Amino acid sequence: MPINLLVRFSPAKPKAGEEVRIQIVAQHAMEPGTRRDASGKVIPADHITELNVLMDNQLIAQVKPGPGTSANPLFAFKMKASKAGQIKVTCKDLTGQTGEKTADLTLA
Amino acid sequence: MDRRTFLKASAGAVAGTMLANQLTSALAQTQAPAALEGQDLANLEKGLQQVLGKGFKDMTVSQQVKLVAPTIAESGANVPVEIEASLPADQVKAIHCFSDKNANPLLFTVILNGVLPYYATRVRVAETAPVRAIVETKDGKFLMASQSVRVTVGGCG
């Protein structure tokens, strides 16, 4: 199952030159590899290792979360909304699952 | 000693100790960051060397880095962390975040390339320990801000 990503802008339609917050939520259990299940077996690590944020196919930010990122994590960035464009978020986890989501940033 | 002289004397003594405290805390700030609750530099040092190739002594405590994290977290599994640097965006290369007592002290690394020096996320903290935000600048400086987070229920166990 691919990783589900949600992308949101706040404010949704920023004015040109205004600061916009890009909020990304990934639906992922983010197992750190240190937890045990009910029978005492260690749950194998499975967390997102890489998350890329691209604007018009140019990498603007890259996150490398370790096992110390919470389940269903939030990733929030701020940028100057200088022009409209397409934000693309891609990610992959330890087991090789990937996720991708695009969102259009439009100016007011 | 009557009451009035006693009050005067004690007020003086209190003012004296307060001044002394302020002096020592001012001294402590210039020399080394004050020890934080749950601090475990040996484990942190290991993580720092692994990720950055630098030790704790290479970190500069800076007011330019703002770290927002709760002082008490009910659950260590979901601790909101917000990091902001008051530096021009083009001077910041990356933001790293560490927690002293986690099995793997590195919480995350963010490489910035066009976004403002700001990042917010939620992290796991294994037990009461300082969370440290380290901002790596383009000219190779490491600016740090730390805050102790008290955890009642661990996030990694």
Short mmCIF file of C-alpha atoms in Angstrom, two decimals:
data_model
loop_
_atom_site.label_atom_id
_atom_site.label_comp_id
_atom_site.label_asym_id
_atom_site.label_seq_id
_atom_site.Cartn_x
_atom_site.Cartn_y
_atom_site.Cartn_z
CA MET A 1 0.00 0.00 0.00
CA PRO A 2 1.53 3.33 -0.97
CA ILE A 3 2.03 5.91 1.73
CA ASN A 4 -0.81 8.39 1.90
CA LEU A 5 0.26 12.02 2.02
CA LEU A 6 -1.76 15.14 2.69
CA VAL A 7 -0.59 18.59 1.70
CA ARG A 8 -2.11 21.82 2.90
CA PHE A 9 -1.20 25.48 2.63
CA SER A 10 -1.85 28.00 5.31
CA PRO A 11 -3.10 30.52 4.29
CA ALA A 12 -4.70 28.54 1.44
CA LYS A 13 -4.24 31.36 -1.06
CA PRO A 14 -1.40 33.61 0.03
CA LYS A 15 -0.77 37.04 -1.41
CA ALA A 16 2.38 37.48 -3.46
CA GLY A 17 5.36 37.89 -1.13
CA GLU A 18 3.50 36.61 1.89
CA GLU A 19 4.82 33.79 4.07
CA VAL A 20 3.03 30.51 3.47
CA ARG A 21 3.20 27.44 5.69
CA ILE A 22 3.32 24.13 3.88
CA GLN A 23 1.93 21.39 6.08
CA ILE A 24 2.44 17.79 5.10
CA VAL A 25 1.00 14.86 6.98
CA ALA A 26 2.04 11.31 6.15
CA GLN A 27 -0.13 8.43 7.23
CA HIS A 28 2.48 6.03 8.50
CA ALA A 29 2.96 3.99 11.69
CA MET A 30 6.66 5.02 11.91
CA GLU A 31 7.73 1.96 13.89
CA PRO A 32 11.03 2.86 15.60
CA GLY A 33 12.14 -0.75 15.89
CA THR A 34 12.34 -0.68 19.68
CA ARG A 35 8.74 -1.46 20.51
CA ARG A 36 7.45 -4.90 21.43
CA ASP A 37 4.10 -6.41 20.56
CA ALA A 38 1.82 -8.22 23.02
CA SER A 39 3.83 -11.45 22.83
CA GLY A 40 7.11 -9.65 23.51
CA LYS A 41 8.55 -9.80 20.03
CA VAL A 42 10.28 -6.69 18.74
CA ILE A 43 8.26 -4.98 16.02
CA PRO A 44 10.69 -4.43 13.14
CA ALA A 45 11.61 -0.85 12.33
CA ASP A 46 9.59 0.69 9.55
CA HIS A 47 9.72 4.43 9.29
CA ILE A 48 9.95 7.08 6.59
CA THR A 49 13.59 7.70 5.79
CA GLU A 50 13.27 10.40 3.20
CA LEU A 51 10.76 13.07 2.31
CA ASN A 52 11.37 15.47 -0.55
CA VAL A 53 9.52 18.68 -1.24
CA LEU A 54 9.79 19.95 -4.79
CA MET A 55 8.51 23.15 -6.29
CA ASP A 56 8.19 23.05 -10.07
CA ASN A 57 10.46 19.99 -10.03
CA GLN A 58 13.17 21.75 -8.04
CA LEU A 59 14.05 20.36 -4.63
CA ILE A 60 13.38 23.00 -1.98
CA ALA A 61 13.57 20.87 1.15
CA GLN A 62 14.52 17.36 2.14
CA VAL A 63 13.74 15.72 5.45
CA LYS A 64 15.55 12.65 6.73
CA PRO A 65 13.55 11.48 9.72
CA GLY A 66 15.18 8.99 12.05
CA PRO A 67 13.27 6.51 14.15
CA GLY A 68 12.52 9.37 16.53
CA THR A 69 9.66 10.79 14.50
CA SER A 70 6.16 10.18 15.78
CA ALA A 71 3.43 8.14 14.09
CA ASN A 72 1.47 9.91 11.34
CA PRO A 73 4.04 12.69 11.38
CA LEU A 74 3.57 16.30 10.47
CA PHE A 75 6.19 18.09 8.41
CA ALA A 76 5.75 21.84 8.24
CA PHE A 77 7.79 24.37 6.30
CA LYS A 78 7.54 28.05 5.61
CA MET A 79 8.35 29.77 2.37
CA LYS A 80 7.87 33.08 0.65
CA ALA A 81 5.05 32.81 -1.83
CA SER A 82 6.71 34.65 -4.68
CA LYS A 83 4.98 32.84 -7.51
CA ALA A 84 2.33 30.23 -8.15
CA GLY A 85 3.55 26.75 -8.83
CA GLN A 86 3.19 23.09 -8.22
CA ILE A 87 4.40 21.53 -5.00
CA LYS A 88 5.27 17.87 -5.23
CA VAL A 89 5.99 15.76 -2.17
CA THR A 90 7.60 12.36 -2.43
CA CYS A 91 8.64 10.01 0.33
CA LYS A 92 9.90 6.51 0.91
CA ASP A 93 10.23 4.25 3.94
CA LEU A 94 12.52 1.46 5.11
CA THR A 95 10.52 -1.31 3.45
CA GLY A 96 10.65 0.43 0.08
CA GLN A 97 7.12 1.82 0.06
CA THR A 98 6.78 5.17 -1.62
CA GLY A 99 4.25 7.94 -1.61
CA GLU A 100 3.66 10.92 -3.84
CA LYS A 101 1.33 13.88 -3.78
CA THR A 102 1.10 17.09 -5.71
CA ALA A 103 -0.64 20.30 -4.75
CA ASP A 104 -0.95 23.56 -6.61
CA LEU A 105 0.03 26.74 -4.88
CA THR A 106 -2.08 29.57 -6.19
CA LEU A 107 -1.77 33.21 -5.28
CA ALA A 108 -4.67 35.38 -4.22
CA MET B 1 17.37 42.03 67.71
CA ASP B 2 14.07 43.85 67.23
CA ARG B 3 11.80 43.11 64.31
CA ARG B 4 12.75 46.14 62.21
CA THR B 5 16.48 45.57 62.24
CA PHE B 6 15.92 41.88 61.62
CA LEU B 7 13.83 42.68 58.51
CA LYS B 8 16.40 45.14 57.24
CA ALA B 9 19.22 42.69 57.75
CA SER B 10 17.40 39.80 56.13
CA ALA B 11 16.32 41.94 53.16
CA GLY B 12 19.95 42.82 52.63
CA ALA B 13 20.96 39.19 52.85
CA VAL B 14 18.29 38.13 50.37
CA ALA B 15 19.26 40.87 47.92
CA GLY B 16 22.87 39.78 48.29
CA THR B 17 22.12 36.16 47.48
CA MET B 18 19.94 37.14 44.55
CA LEU B 19 22.72 39.26 43.13
CA ALA B 20 25.16 36.42 43.65
CA ASN B 21 22.78 34.03 41.91
CA GLN B 22 22.40 36.39 38.99
CA LEU B 23 26.16 36.71 38.75
CA THR B 24 26.71 32.97 38.78
CA SER B 25 23.97 32.35 36.21
CA ALA B 26 25.42 35.08 33.99
CA LEU B 27 28.82 33.43 34.37
CA ALA B 28 27.37 30.00 33.63
CA GLN B 29 25.79 31.31 30.44
CA THR B 30 29.02 32.71 29.13
CA GLN B 31 31.04 29.65 30.02
CA ALA B 32 28.85 26.66 29.27
CA PRO B 33 25.13 26.02 28.85
CA ALA B 34 23.53 25.14 32.13
CA ALA B 35 23.04 21.42 32.67
CA LEU B 36 19.58 20.32 31.68
CA GLU B 37 17.39 17.73 33.28
CA GLY B 38 18.09 14.22 32.02
CA GLN B 39 21.19 15.34 30.16
CA ASP B 40 23.26 12.51 28.71
CA LEU B 41 26.17 13.99 26.82
CA ALA B 42 27.94 10.66 26.20
CA ASN B 43 25.03 9.33 24.14
CA LEU B 44 24.51 12.68 22.43
CA GLU B 45 28.19 12.94 21.56
CA LYS B 46 28.01 9.57 19.81
CA GLY B 47 25.07 10.73 17.70
CA LEU B 48 26.66 14.08 16.91
CA GLN B 49 29.87 12.44 15.74
CA GLN B 50 27.93 9.99 13.61
CA VAL B 51 25.73 12.55 11.90
CA LEU B 52 27.72 15.75 11.81
CA GLY B 53 31.26 14.56 12.46
CA LYS B 54 31.41 17.15 15.23
CA GLY B 55 31.31 16.95 18.99
CA PHE B 56 29.24 18.77 21.57
CA LYS B 57 32.01 21.32 22.14
CA ASP B 58 31.75 22.45 18.50
CA MET B 59 28.14 23.56 19.03
CA THR B 60 27.51 27.22 19.75
CA VAL B 61 24.59 28.07 21.97
CA SER B 62 22.79 30.82 20.13
CA GLN B 63 19.86 33.13 20.73
CA GLN B 64 19.26 33.12 16.98
CA VAL B 65 17.77 29.65 17.18
CA LYS B 66 14.31 29.40 18.64
CA LEU B 67 13.12 26.01 19.80
CA VAL B 68 9.52 25.55 20.86
CA ALA B 69 8.79 22.31 22.68
CA PRO B 70 6.66 21.50 25.71
CA THR B 71 8.48 21.34 29.05
CA ILE B 72 6.22 18.50 30.12
CA ALA B 73 4.96 15.97 27.60
CA GLU B 74 2.20 13.61 28.63
CA SER B 75 3.27 11.09 26.03
CA GLY B 76 6.76 10.89 24.64
CA ALA B 77 5.35 9.34 21.48
CA ASN B 78 4.04 12.61 20.17
CA VAL B 79 5.97 15.71 21.16
CA PRO B 80 5.46 18.77 18.96
CA VAL B 81 8.69 20.56 18.10
CA GLU B 82 9.05 23.83 16.26
CA ILE B 83 12.40 25.28 15.22
CA GLU B 84 12.97 28.70 13.77
CA ALA B 85 16.20 30.53 13.09
CA SER B 86 16.40 34.30 12.86
CA LEU B 87 18.92 34.15 10.05
CA PRO B 88 18.58 34.98 6.36
CA ALA B 89 17.17 31.96 4.51
CA ASP B 90 20.17 31.69 2.21
CA GLN B 91 22.59 31.25 5.13
CA VAL B 92 20.97 28.17 6.58
CA LYS B 93 21.95 24.83 5.15
CA ALA B 94 20.21 22.35 7.42
CA ILE B 95 18.37 21.87 10.68
CA HIS B 96 19.17 18.89 12.87
CA CYS B 97 17.38 17.77 15.97
CA PHE B 98 18.65 15.48 18.70
CA SER B 99 17.36 14.06 21.96
CA ASP B 100 19.98 12.98 24.50
CA LYS B 101 18.52 9.73 25.76
CA ASN B 102 16.97 8.20 22.66
CA ALA B 103 18.60 4.96 21.51
CA ASN B 104 19.31 6.80 18.28
CA PRO B 105 19.80 10.41 19.39
CA LEU B 106 19.13 11.87 15.93
CA LEU B 107 15.47 12.74 15.58
CA PHE B 108 15.65 14.22 12.08
CA THR B 109 17.69 16.22 9.62
CA VAL B 110 16.14 18.75 7.28
CA ILE B 111 18.09 20.12 4.34
CA LEU B 112 16.75 23.50 3.30
CA ASN B 113 17.09 24.81 -0.20
CA GLY B 114 14.77 27.68 -0.82
CA VAL B 115 12.36 27.53 2.09
CA LEU B 116 12.61 29.76 5.15
CA PRO B 117 14.65 28.53 8.16
CA TYR B 118 11.64 27.04 9.89
CA TYR B 119 10.53 23.50 10.54
CA ALA B 120 7.81 21.94 12.65
CA THR B 121 7.14 18.28 13.30
CA ARG B 122 6.27 15.80 16.03
CA VAL B 123 8.90 13.56 17.54
CA ARG B 124 9.35 10.62 19.87
CA VAL B 125 11.29 11.19 23.07
CA ALA B 126 12.27 8.02 24.92
CA GLU B 127 12.52 9.54 28.39
CA THR B 128 13.04 12.86 30.14
CA ALA B 129 15.92 14.48 28.30
CA PRO B 130 16.86 17.70 26.54
CA VAL B 131 15.78 18.17 22.95
CA ARG B 132 18.42 20.00 20.97
CA ALA B 133 17.87 21.95 17.79
CA ILE B 134 21.02 22.50 15.78
CA VAL B 135 21.05 24.88 12.85
CA GLU B 136 23.87 24.30 10.40
CA THR B 137 24.85 27.43 8.50
CA LYS B 138 26.43 27.57 5.06
CA ASP B 139 29.71 28.80 6.57
CA GLY B 140 30.00 25.68 8.72
CA LYS B 141 28.76 26.96 12.06
CA PHE B 142 26.49 24.92 14.31
CA LEU B 143 24.07 26.98 16.35
CA MET B 144 22.24 25.21 19.11
CA ALA B 145 19.21 25.68 21.30
CA SER B 146 18.23 23.14 23.95
CA GLN B 147 15.23 22.52 26.09
CA SER B 148 14.49 19.86 28.64
CA VAL B 149 11.36 17.84 27.96
CA ARG B 150 9.96 15.88 30.89
CA VAL B 151 8.28 12.72 29.72
CA THR B 152 5.84 10.77 31.83
CA VAL B 153 5.21 7.95 29.33
CA GLY B 154 8.08 7.01 27.04
CA GLY B 155 7.71 7.07 23.28
CA CYS B 156 10.07 4.31 22.17
CA GLY B 157 9.33 1.45 24.54
#
